[in-house]
Each structure stands twice: as structure tokens, then as C-alpha cells.
Amino acid sequence: MGLMLTTLLAFLGACLLIAASPGPSTMLIIRESLRSRRAGFLTVLGNESGVFIWGVVAALGLTALLAASQVAYDVMRIVGAVVLVVFGVRTLLEARRGRHGAADENGGQETQATRSGWSSYRSGLLLNLANPKAAIFALSFLPQFVPAGALHLPAMIALAAVWAVFEVGYYALYVWFVDRLRNIVSRVNVRRRLEQVSGGVLLLLGARMALEG
């Protein structure tokens, strides 16, 4: 029992380090949180659904096929890069038009939040599933924490679930923080600048992923 608790604490510590490392998911969550708290949280749920799916796929051994096939990996890498570039370009265009700022000034924030709910969840899920690094990482990360003597498949799935739930709580803090700064970020110029930054970062991450060998 003590060994399992020690393993779980080590696993949660590793999850914290992973979540604290900024990446595309972090930028997308911040981007959607600028729209509304609901949109940000649904993006988190979409992203963590992807984390859990990759964990299950890794438990079934299917990500080993991706790791072994350079062609399959490159196809996913290009798809992931396209997804990031599309998100980045869309964010920059919206910032240029000032769409969200106009919606807030016209009292349309709740309408915008409602309309973007499914879109936010789908964006978080798509971004995670289109990232081949997430698949390969799940394959190498989760088996390290399977307790000795435990059944591999259920243990891996349980760890994937713990990982996803932990990150829901962690990234919810980002959403909460942006929401607490609502009086500042709701200003049209401030929101536009933040969206320009997040859009630019997503665009650069997509370009880097596309150029990776």
C-alpha cells in the first residue's frame, strides 16, 4: 500500500511538471478563456479528453505502431502543424476584426460564450489528438508508473484517467486566473493584444512542428 501511494505521488509530481511546461494546449486554453470562462473550461475538458484517449491507445499498444512508422508520424505531424496554423491565423484575424470586443460592448458576451461552447471543446480535443508527440509521450510516460505485478491494461487506463483529471484541475486555474482579470482583459485593446500574442505563438508552434525532421 505504501509503495502504491509513493508511486501515485511520484506520478502526480510528474503530471505537474508536464502541465507546467507551456505548449500549444496552454496557449489554446488561454485563447479560449479570453472569450469566456465557460469556453476556457470546455477547452480544458476537450484537451484532457484527448489526453485520456491517447492514454487508452497507449495502453492498447497502438501508439507503438505510430512510433515505429516514420510515414505515419510525419502525416500526423503535418496535420498537427496545419491545425496549429489554422488556430493561429483564425485568432489573429479575430483580433484584427475585434470581433470579441464588439460582442462585449453590445452585451453579447453570453451569446458568444454559448455559441463557442462546442467549438471550444472540439478545439481542445482536436489540438491534442492531432499532436503525434502527445501519442508518443503517453506511450513512454505511463508504463513507468505501472505498479509491479499490476495488470498492464487496467493500470495504464487508470493512470491515464488520473493524468487527465489532474490536468483538468491544473488548467482550470488558468481559466480562473483569466476570469479574475476580467475587468482588465475585457477592455478591447487589451484583449486584442492578448489574442494577437496567443495567435502568433500558435502560428509559430505550428510552423516549428511542420519544419521538424
PDB file of C-alpha atoms in Angstrom:
ATOM      1  CA  MET A   1       0.000   0.000   0.000  1.00  0.00           C
ATOM      2  CA  GLY A   2       2.824   2.356   0.900  1.00  0.00           C
ATOM      3  CA  LEU A   3       4.604   1.578  -2.352  1.00  0.00           C
ATOM      4  CA  MET A   4       1.452   2.310  -4.365  1.00  0.00           C
ATOM      5  CA  LEU A   5       0.997   5.645  -2.562  1.00  0.00           C
ATOM      6  CA  THR A   6       4.616   6.573  -3.233  1.00  0.00           C
ATOM      7  CA  THR A   7       4.178   5.672  -6.904  1.00  0.00           C
ATOM      8  CA  LEU A   8       0.990   7.730  -7.139  1.00  0.00           C
ATOM      9  CA  LEU A   9       2.657  10.777  -5.546  1.00  0.00           C
ATOM     10  CA  ALA A  10       5.583  10.457  -7.947  1.00  0.00           C
ATOM     11  CA  PHE A  11       3.149  10.167 -10.845  1.00  0.00           C
ATOM     12  CA  LEU A  12       1.242  13.294  -9.761  1.00  0.00           C
ATOM     13  CA  GLY A  13       4.530  15.171  -9.406  1.00  0.00           C
ATOM     14  CA  ALA A  14       5.446  14.185 -12.955  1.00  0.00           C
ATOM     15  CA  CYS A  15       1.982  15.260 -14.158  1.00  0.00           C
ATOM     16  CA  LEU A  16       2.536  18.649 -12.538  1.00  0.00           C
ATOM     17  CA  LEU A  17       5.850  19.128 -14.321  1.00  0.00           C
ATOM     18  CA  ILE A  18       4.265  18.158 -17.636  1.00  0.00           C
ATOM     19  CA  ALA A  19       1.303  20.514 -17.197  1.00  0.00           C
ATOM     20  CA  ALA A  20       3.576  23.371 -16.112  1.00  0.00           C
ATOM     21  CA  SER A  21       5.541  23.141 -19.357  1.00  0.00           C
ATOM     22  CA  PRO A  22       3.974  25.694 -21.745  1.00  0.00           C
ATOM     23  CA  GLY A  23       2.838  24.363 -25.096  1.00  0.00           C
ATOM     24  CA  PRO A  24       0.086  24.582 -27.719  1.00  0.00           C
ATOM     25  CA  SER A  25      -2.605  23.393 -25.298  1.00  0.00           C
ATOM     26  CA  THR A  26      -1.718  26.111 -22.801  1.00  0.00           C
ATOM     27  CA  MET A  27      -1.953  28.811 -25.444  1.00  0.00           C
ATOM     28  CA  LEU A  28      -5.259  27.497 -26.758  1.00  0.00           C
ATOM     29  CA  ILE A  29      -6.746  27.359 -23.251  1.00  0.00           C
ATOM     30  CA  ILE A  30      -5.706  30.962 -22.606  1.00  0.00           C
ATOM     31  CA  ARG A  31      -7.079  31.989 -26.004  1.00  0.00           C
ATOM     32  CA  GLU A  32     -10.474  30.441 -25.294  1.00  0.00           C
ATOM     33  CA  SER A  33     -10.515  31.754 -21.731  1.00  0.00           C
ATOM     34  CA  LEU A  34     -10.307  35.249 -23.195  1.00  0.00           C
ATOM     35  CA  ARG A  35     -13.699  34.547 -24.776  1.00  0.00           C
ATOM     36  CA  SER A  36     -15.363  33.385 -21.573  1.00  0.00           C
ATOM     37  CA  ARG A  37     -14.801  31.227 -18.513  1.00  0.00           C
ATOM     38  CA  ARG A  38     -17.126  28.585 -19.976  1.00  0.00           C
ATOM     39  CA  ALA A  39     -15.238  28.466 -23.259  1.00  0.00           C
ATOM     40  CA  GLY A  40     -11.927  28.132 -21.433  1.00  0.00           C
ATOM     41  CA  PHE A  41     -13.122  25.299 -19.212  1.00  0.00           C
ATOM     42  CA  LEU A  42     -14.667  23.404 -22.138  1.00  0.00           C
ATOM     43  CA  THR A  43     -11.349  23.716 -23.971  1.00  0.00           C
ATOM     44  CA  VAL A  44      -9.676  22.156 -20.943  1.00  0.00           C
ATOM     45  CA  LEU A  45     -12.176  19.286 -20.996  1.00  0.00           C
ATOM     46  CA  GLY A  46     -11.568  18.755 -24.718  1.00  0.00           C
ATOM     47  CA  ASN A  47      -7.817  18.743 -24.258  1.00  0.00           C
ATOM     48  CA  GLU A  48      -7.991  16.273 -21.376  1.00  0.00           C
ATOM     49  CA  SER A  49     -10.352  14.035 -23.324  1.00  0.00           C
ATOM     50  CA  GLY A  50      -7.524  13.829 -25.836  1.00  0.00           C
ATOM     51  CA  VAL A  51      -5.028  13.034 -23.074  1.00  0.00           C
ATOM     52  CA  PHE A  52      -7.225  10.179 -21.860  1.00  0.00           C
ATOM     53  CA  ILE A  53      -7.777   8.845 -25.379  1.00  0.00           C
ATOM     54  CA  TRP A  54      -4.040   8.766 -26.061  1.00  0.00           C
ATOM     55  CA  GLY A  55      -3.534   7.043 -22.715  1.00  0.00           C
ATOM     56  CA  VAL A  56      -6.007   4.318 -23.664  1.00  0.00           C
ATOM     57  CA  VAL A  57      -4.431   3.973 -27.108  1.00  0.00           C
ATOM     58  CA  ALA A  58      -1.016   3.635 -25.463  1.00  0.00           C
ATOM     59  CA  ALA A  59      -2.411   1.029 -23.060  1.00  0.00           C
ATOM     60  CA  LEU A  60      -3.613  -0.981 -26.048  1.00  0.00           C
ATOM     61  CA  GLY A  61      -0.170  -0.721 -27.611  1.00  0.00           C
ATOM     62  CA  LEU A  62      -1.415   1.074 -30.721  1.00  0.00           C
ATOM     63  CA  THR A  63       0.844   4.111 -30.353  1.00  0.00           C
ATOM     64  CA  ALA A  64       3.802   1.759 -30.788  1.00  0.00           C
ATOM     65  CA  LEU A  65       2.722   1.473 -34.424  1.00  0.00           C
ATOM     66  CA  LEU A  66       2.907   5.250 -34.757  1.00  0.00           C
ATOM     67  CA  ALA A  67       6.336   5.319 -33.121  1.00  0.00           C
ATOM     68  CA  ALA A  68       7.571   2.607 -35.499  1.00  0.00           C
ATOM     69  CA  SER A  69       6.273   4.218 -38.693  1.00  0.00           C
ATOM     70  CA  GLN A  70       8.029   7.369 -39.830  1.00  0.00           C
ATOM     71  CA  VAL A  71       5.416   7.922 -42.549  1.00  0.00           C
ATOM     72  CA  ALA A  72       2.506   7.728 -40.092  1.00  0.00           C
ATOM     73  CA  TYR A  73       4.311  10.048 -37.686  1.00  0.00           C
ATOM     74  CA  ASP A  74       5.080  12.586 -40.416  1.00  0.00           C
ATOM     75  CA  VAL A  75       1.467  12.561 -41.611  1.00  0.00           C
ATOM     76  CA  MET A  76       0.242  13.270 -38.077  1.00  0.00           C
ATOM     77  CA  ARG A  77       2.933  15.894 -37.618  1.00  0.00           C
ATOM     78  CA  ILE A  78       1.829  17.777 -40.728  1.00  0.00           C
ATOM     79  CA  VAL A  79      -1.832  17.501 -39.716  1.00  0.00           C
ATOM     80  CA  GLY A  80      -0.976  18.828 -36.274  1.00  0.00           C
ATOM     81  CA  ALA A  81       1.008  21.687 -37.780  1.00  0.00           C
ATOM     82  CA  VAL A  82      -1.917  22.623 -40.043  1.00  0.00           C
ATOM     83  CA  VAL A  83      -4.286  22.600 -37.054  1.00  0.00           C
ATOM     84  CA  LEU A  84      -1.989  24.916 -35.091  1.00  0.00           C
ATOM     85  CA  VAL A  85      -1.538  27.278 -38.039  1.00  0.00           C
ATOM     86  CA  VAL A  86      -5.307  27.416 -38.633  1.00  0.00           C
ATOM     87  CA  PHE A  87      -5.950  28.220 -34.971  1.00  0.00           C
ATOM     88  CA  GLY A  88      -3.226  30.847 -35.019  1.00  0.00           C
ATOM     89  CA  VAL A  89      -4.422  32.528 -38.207  1.00  0.00           C
ATOM     90  CA  ARG A  90      -8.040  32.474 -37.008  1.00  0.00           C
ATOM     91  CA  THR A  91      -7.044  34.096 -33.718  1.00  0.00           C
ATOM     92  CA  LEU A  92      -5.053  36.811 -35.478  1.00  0.00           C
ATOM     93  CA  LEU A  93      -7.928  37.540 -37.871  1.00  0.00           C
ATOM     94  CA  GLU A  94     -10.419  37.741 -34.994  1.00  0.00           C
ATOM     95  CA  ALA A  95      -8.086  40.069 -33.113  1.00  0.00           C
ATOM     96  CA  ARG A  96      -7.766  42.246 -36.195  1.00  0.00           C
ATOM     97  CA  ARG A  97     -11.533  42.452 -36.618  1.00  0.00           C
ATOM     98  CA  GLY A  98     -12.021  42.983 -32.895  1.00  0.00           C
ATOM     99  CA  ARG A  99     -14.980  40.592 -33.008  1.00  0.00           C
ATOM    100  CA  HIS A 100     -14.976  39.617 -29.362  1.00  0.00           C
ATOM    101  CA  GLY A 101     -14.527  43.144 -28.167  1.00  0.00           C
ATOM    102  CA  ALA A 102     -17.501  44.240 -30.237  1.00  0.00           C
ATOM    103  CA  ALA A 103     -19.576  41.422 -28.833  1.00  0.00           C
ATOM    104  CA  ASP A 104     -18.830  42.530 -25.277  1.00  0.00           C
ATOM    105  CA  GLU A 105     -19.649  46.177 -25.988  1.00  0.00           C
ATOM    106  CA  ASN A 106     -23.015  45.148 -27.415  1.00  0.00           C
ATOM    107  CA  GLY A 107     -23.814  42.974 -24.430  1.00  0.00           C
ATOM    108  CA  GLY A 108     -23.300  39.811 -26.440  1.00  0.00           C
ATOM    109  CA  GLN A 109     -20.724  38.089 -24.260  1.00  0.00           C
ATOM    110  CA  GLU A 110     -23.084  35.352 -23.063  1.00  0.00           C
ATOM    111  CA  THR A 111     -24.306  34.703 -26.613  1.00  0.00           C
ATOM    112  CA  GLN A 112     -20.723  34.400 -27.797  1.00  0.00           C
ATOM    113  CA  ALA A 113     -19.856  32.071 -24.900  1.00  0.00           C
ATOM    114  CA  THR A 114     -22.840  29.844 -25.650  1.00  0.00           C
ATOM    115  CA  ARG A 115     -22.078  29.731 -29.335  1.00  0.00           C
ATOM    116  CA  SER A 116     -18.429  28.852 -28.751  1.00  0.00           C
ATOM    117  CA  GLY A 117     -19.075  26.055 -26.221  1.00  0.00           C
ATOM    118  CA  TRP A 118     -18.945  23.033 -28.520  1.00  0.00           C
ATOM    119  CA  SER A 119     -16.371  24.757 -30.703  1.00  0.00           C
ATOM    120  CA  SER A 120     -14.109  25.241 -27.671  1.00  0.00           C
ATOM    121  CA  TYR A 121     -14.369  21.611 -26.582  1.00  0.00           C
ATOM    122  CA  ARG A 122     -13.749  20.421 -30.129  1.00  0.00           C
ATOM    123  CA  SER A 123     -10.742  22.718 -30.488  1.00  0.00           C
ATOM    124  CA  GLY A 124      -9.122  21.351 -27.329  1.00  0.00           C
ATOM    125  CA  LEU A 125      -9.780  17.760 -28.375  1.00  0.00           C
ATOM    126  CA  LEU A 126      -8.600  18.265 -31.962  1.00  0.00           C
ATOM    127  CA  LEU A 127      -5.410  20.036 -30.944  1.00  0.00           C
ATOM    128  CA  ASN A 128      -4.439  17.187 -28.618  1.00  0.00           C
ATOM    129  CA  LEU A 129      -5.363  14.355 -30.972  1.00  0.00           C
ATOM    130  CA  ALA A 130      -3.535  15.982 -33.879  1.00  0.00           C
ATOM    131  CA  ASN A 131      -0.274  16.086 -31.919  1.00  0.00           C
ATOM    132  CA  PRO A 132       1.848  12.959 -32.539  1.00  0.00           C
ATOM    133  CA  LYS A 133       4.157  13.968 -29.693  1.00  0.00           C
ATOM    134  CA  ALA A 134       1.259  13.542 -27.267  1.00  0.00           C
ATOM    135  CA  ALA A 135       0.747   9.987 -28.502  1.00  0.00           C
ATOM    136  CA  ILE A 136       4.416   9.020 -28.301  1.00  0.00           C
ATOM    137  CA  PHE A 137       4.795  10.671 -24.910  1.00  0.00           C
ATOM    138  CA  ALA A 138       1.848   8.762 -23.457  1.00  0.00           C
ATOM    139  CA  LEU A 139       3.450   5.535 -24.675  1.00  0.00           C
ATOM    140  CA  SER A 140       6.748   6.280 -22.929  1.00  0.00           C
ATOM    141  CA  PHE A 141       5.387   8.066 -19.841  1.00  0.00           C
ATOM    142  CA  LEU A 142       2.587   5.902 -18.447  1.00  0.00           C
ATOM    143  CA  PRO A 143       4.327   2.487 -18.313  1.00  0.00           C
ATOM    144  CA  GLN A 144       6.962   3.894 -15.936  1.00  0.00           C
ATOM    145  CA  PHE A 145       4.335   4.166 -13.191  1.00  0.00           C
ATOM    146  CA  VAL A 146       2.553   0.835 -13.580  1.00  0.00           C
ATOM    147  CA  PRO A 147       2.983  -0.919 -10.198  1.00  0.00           C
ATOM    148  CA  ALA A 148       4.887  -4.189 -10.251  1.00  0.00           C
ATOM    149  CA  GLY A 149       2.532  -7.118 -10.535  1.00  0.00           C
ATOM    150  CA  ALA A 150      -0.421  -4.982 -11.662  1.00  0.00           C
ATOM    151  CA  LEU A 151      -2.393  -5.837 -14.789  1.00  0.00           C
ATOM    152  CA  HIS A 152      -0.924  -3.641 -17.515  1.00  0.00           C
ATOM    153  CA  LEU A 153      -4.077  -2.605 -19.397  1.00  0.00           C
ATOM    154  CA  PRO A 154      -6.308  -1.523 -16.471  1.00  0.00           C
ATOM    155  CA  ALA A 155      -3.344   0.101 -14.700  1.00  0.00           C
ATOM    156  CA  MET A 156      -2.452   2.168 -17.773  1.00  0.00           C
ATOM    157  CA  ILE A 157      -6.063   3.239 -18.284  1.00  0.00           C
ATOM    158  CA  ALA A 158      -6.375   4.199 -14.606  1.00  0.00           C
ATOM    159  CA  LEU A 159      -3.176   6.249 -14.812  1.00  0.00           C
ATOM    160  CA  ALA A 160      -4.451   7.973 -17.974  1.00  0.00           C
ATOM    161  CA  ALA A 161      -7.671   8.876 -16.138  1.00  0.00           C
ATOM    162  CA  VAL A 162      -5.726  10.252 -13.142  1.00  0.00           C
ATOM    163  CA  TRP A 163      -3.485  12.229 -15.511  1.00  0.00           C
ATOM    164  CA  ALA A 164      -6.469  13.757 -17.315  1.00  0.00           C
ATOM    165  CA  VAL A 165      -8.358  14.611 -14.108  1.00  0.00           C
ATOM    166  CA  PHE A 166      -5.238  16.158 -12.576  1.00  0.00           C
ATOM    167  CA  GLU A 167      -4.705  18.379 -15.604  1.00  0.00           C
ATOM    168  CA  VAL A 168      -8.365  19.435 -15.585  1.00  0.00           C
ATOM    169  CA  GLY A 169      -7.767  20.842 -12.116  1.00  0.00           C
ATOM    170  CA  TYR A 170      -4.445  22.397 -13.086  1.00  0.00           C
ATOM    171  CA  TYR A 171      -5.611  24.115 -16.268  1.00  0.00           C
ATOM    172  CA  ALA A 172      -8.816  25.231 -14.550  1.00  0.00           C
ATOM    173  CA  LEU A 173      -6.513  27.551 -12.583  1.00  0.00           C
ATOM    174  CA  TYR A 174      -5.561  29.246 -15.862  1.00  0.00           C
ATOM    175  CA  VAL A 175      -9.221  29.741 -16.674  1.00  0.00           C
ATOM    176  CA  TRP A 176      -9.902  31.064 -13.178  1.00  0.00           C
ATOM    177  CA  PHE A 177      -6.939  33.445 -13.364  1.00  0.00           C
ATOM    178  CA  VAL A 178      -8.029  34.934 -16.693  1.00  0.00           C
ATOM    179  CA  ASP A 179     -11.565  35.267 -15.331  1.00  0.00           C
ATOM    180  CA  ARG A 180     -10.284  37.085 -12.225  1.00  0.00           C
ATOM    181  CA  LEU A 181      -8.634  39.586 -14.553  1.00  0.00           C
ATOM    182  CA  ARG A 182     -11.895  40.015 -16.464  1.00  0.00           C
ATOM    183  CA  ASN A 183     -12.079  43.768 -15.784  1.00  0.00           C
ATOM    184  CA  ILE A 184      -8.703  44.194 -17.425  1.00  0.00           C
ATOM    185  CA  VAL A 185      -8.857  41.686 -20.275  1.00  0.00           C
ATOM    186  CA  SER A 186     -12.393  42.749 -21.207  1.00  0.00           C
ATOM    187  CA  ARG A 187     -11.011  46.037 -22.486  1.00  0.00           C
ATOM    188  CA  VAL A 188     -10.991  45.890 -26.252  1.00  0.00           C
ATOM    189  CA  ASN A 189      -7.369  46.927 -26.750  1.00  0.00           C
ATOM    190  CA  VAL A 190      -6.024  44.621 -24.044  1.00  0.00           C
ATOM    191  CA  ARG A 191      -7.986  41.627 -25.346  1.00  0.00           C
ATOM    192  CA  ARG A 192      -6.869  42.341 -28.882  1.00  0.00           C
ATOM    193  CA  ARG A 193      -3.208  42.408 -27.830  1.00  0.00           C
ATOM    194  CA  LEU A 194      -3.554  39.170 -25.863  1.00  0.00           C
ATOM    195  CA  GLU A 195      -5.250  37.467 -28.799  1.00  0.00           C
ATOM    196  CA  GLN A 196      -2.513  38.713 -31.114  1.00  0.00           C
ATOM    197  CA  VAL A 197       0.131  37.220 -28.819  1.00  0.00           C
ATOM    198  CA  SER A 198      -1.663  33.868 -28.433  1.00  0.00           C
ATOM    199  CA  GLY A 199      -2.384  33.700 -32.172  1.00  0.00           C
ATOM    200  CA  GLY A 200       1.224  34.476 -33.018  1.00  0.00           C
ATOM    201  CA  VAL A 201       2.519  31.814 -30.629  1.00  0.00           C
ATOM    202  CA  LEU A 202       0.147  29.182 -32.070  1.00  0.00           C
ATOM    203  CA  LEU A 203       1.276  30.122 -35.561  1.00  0.00           C
ATOM    204  CA  LEU A 204       4.956  29.818 -34.623  1.00  0.00           C
ATOM    205  CA  LEU A 205       4.384  26.475 -32.883  1.00  0.00           C
ATOM    206  CA  GLY A 206       2.636  25.187 -35.991  1.00  0.00           C
ATOM    207  CA  ALA A 207       5.484  26.333 -38.213  1.00  0.00           C
ATOM    208  CA  ARG A 208       8.035  24.696 -35.912  1.00  0.00           C
ATOM    209  CA  MET A 209       6.125  21.422 -35.913  1.00  0.00           C
ATOM    210  CA  ALA A 210       5.914  21.467 -39.712  1.00  0.00           C
ATOM    211  CA  LEU A 211       9.663  22.056 -40.066  1.00  0.00           C
ATOM    212  CA  GLU A 212      10.740  19.379 -37.607  1.00  0.00           C
ATOM    213  CA  GLY A 213      12.510  16.421 -39.133  1.00  0.00           C
TER     214      GLY A 213
END
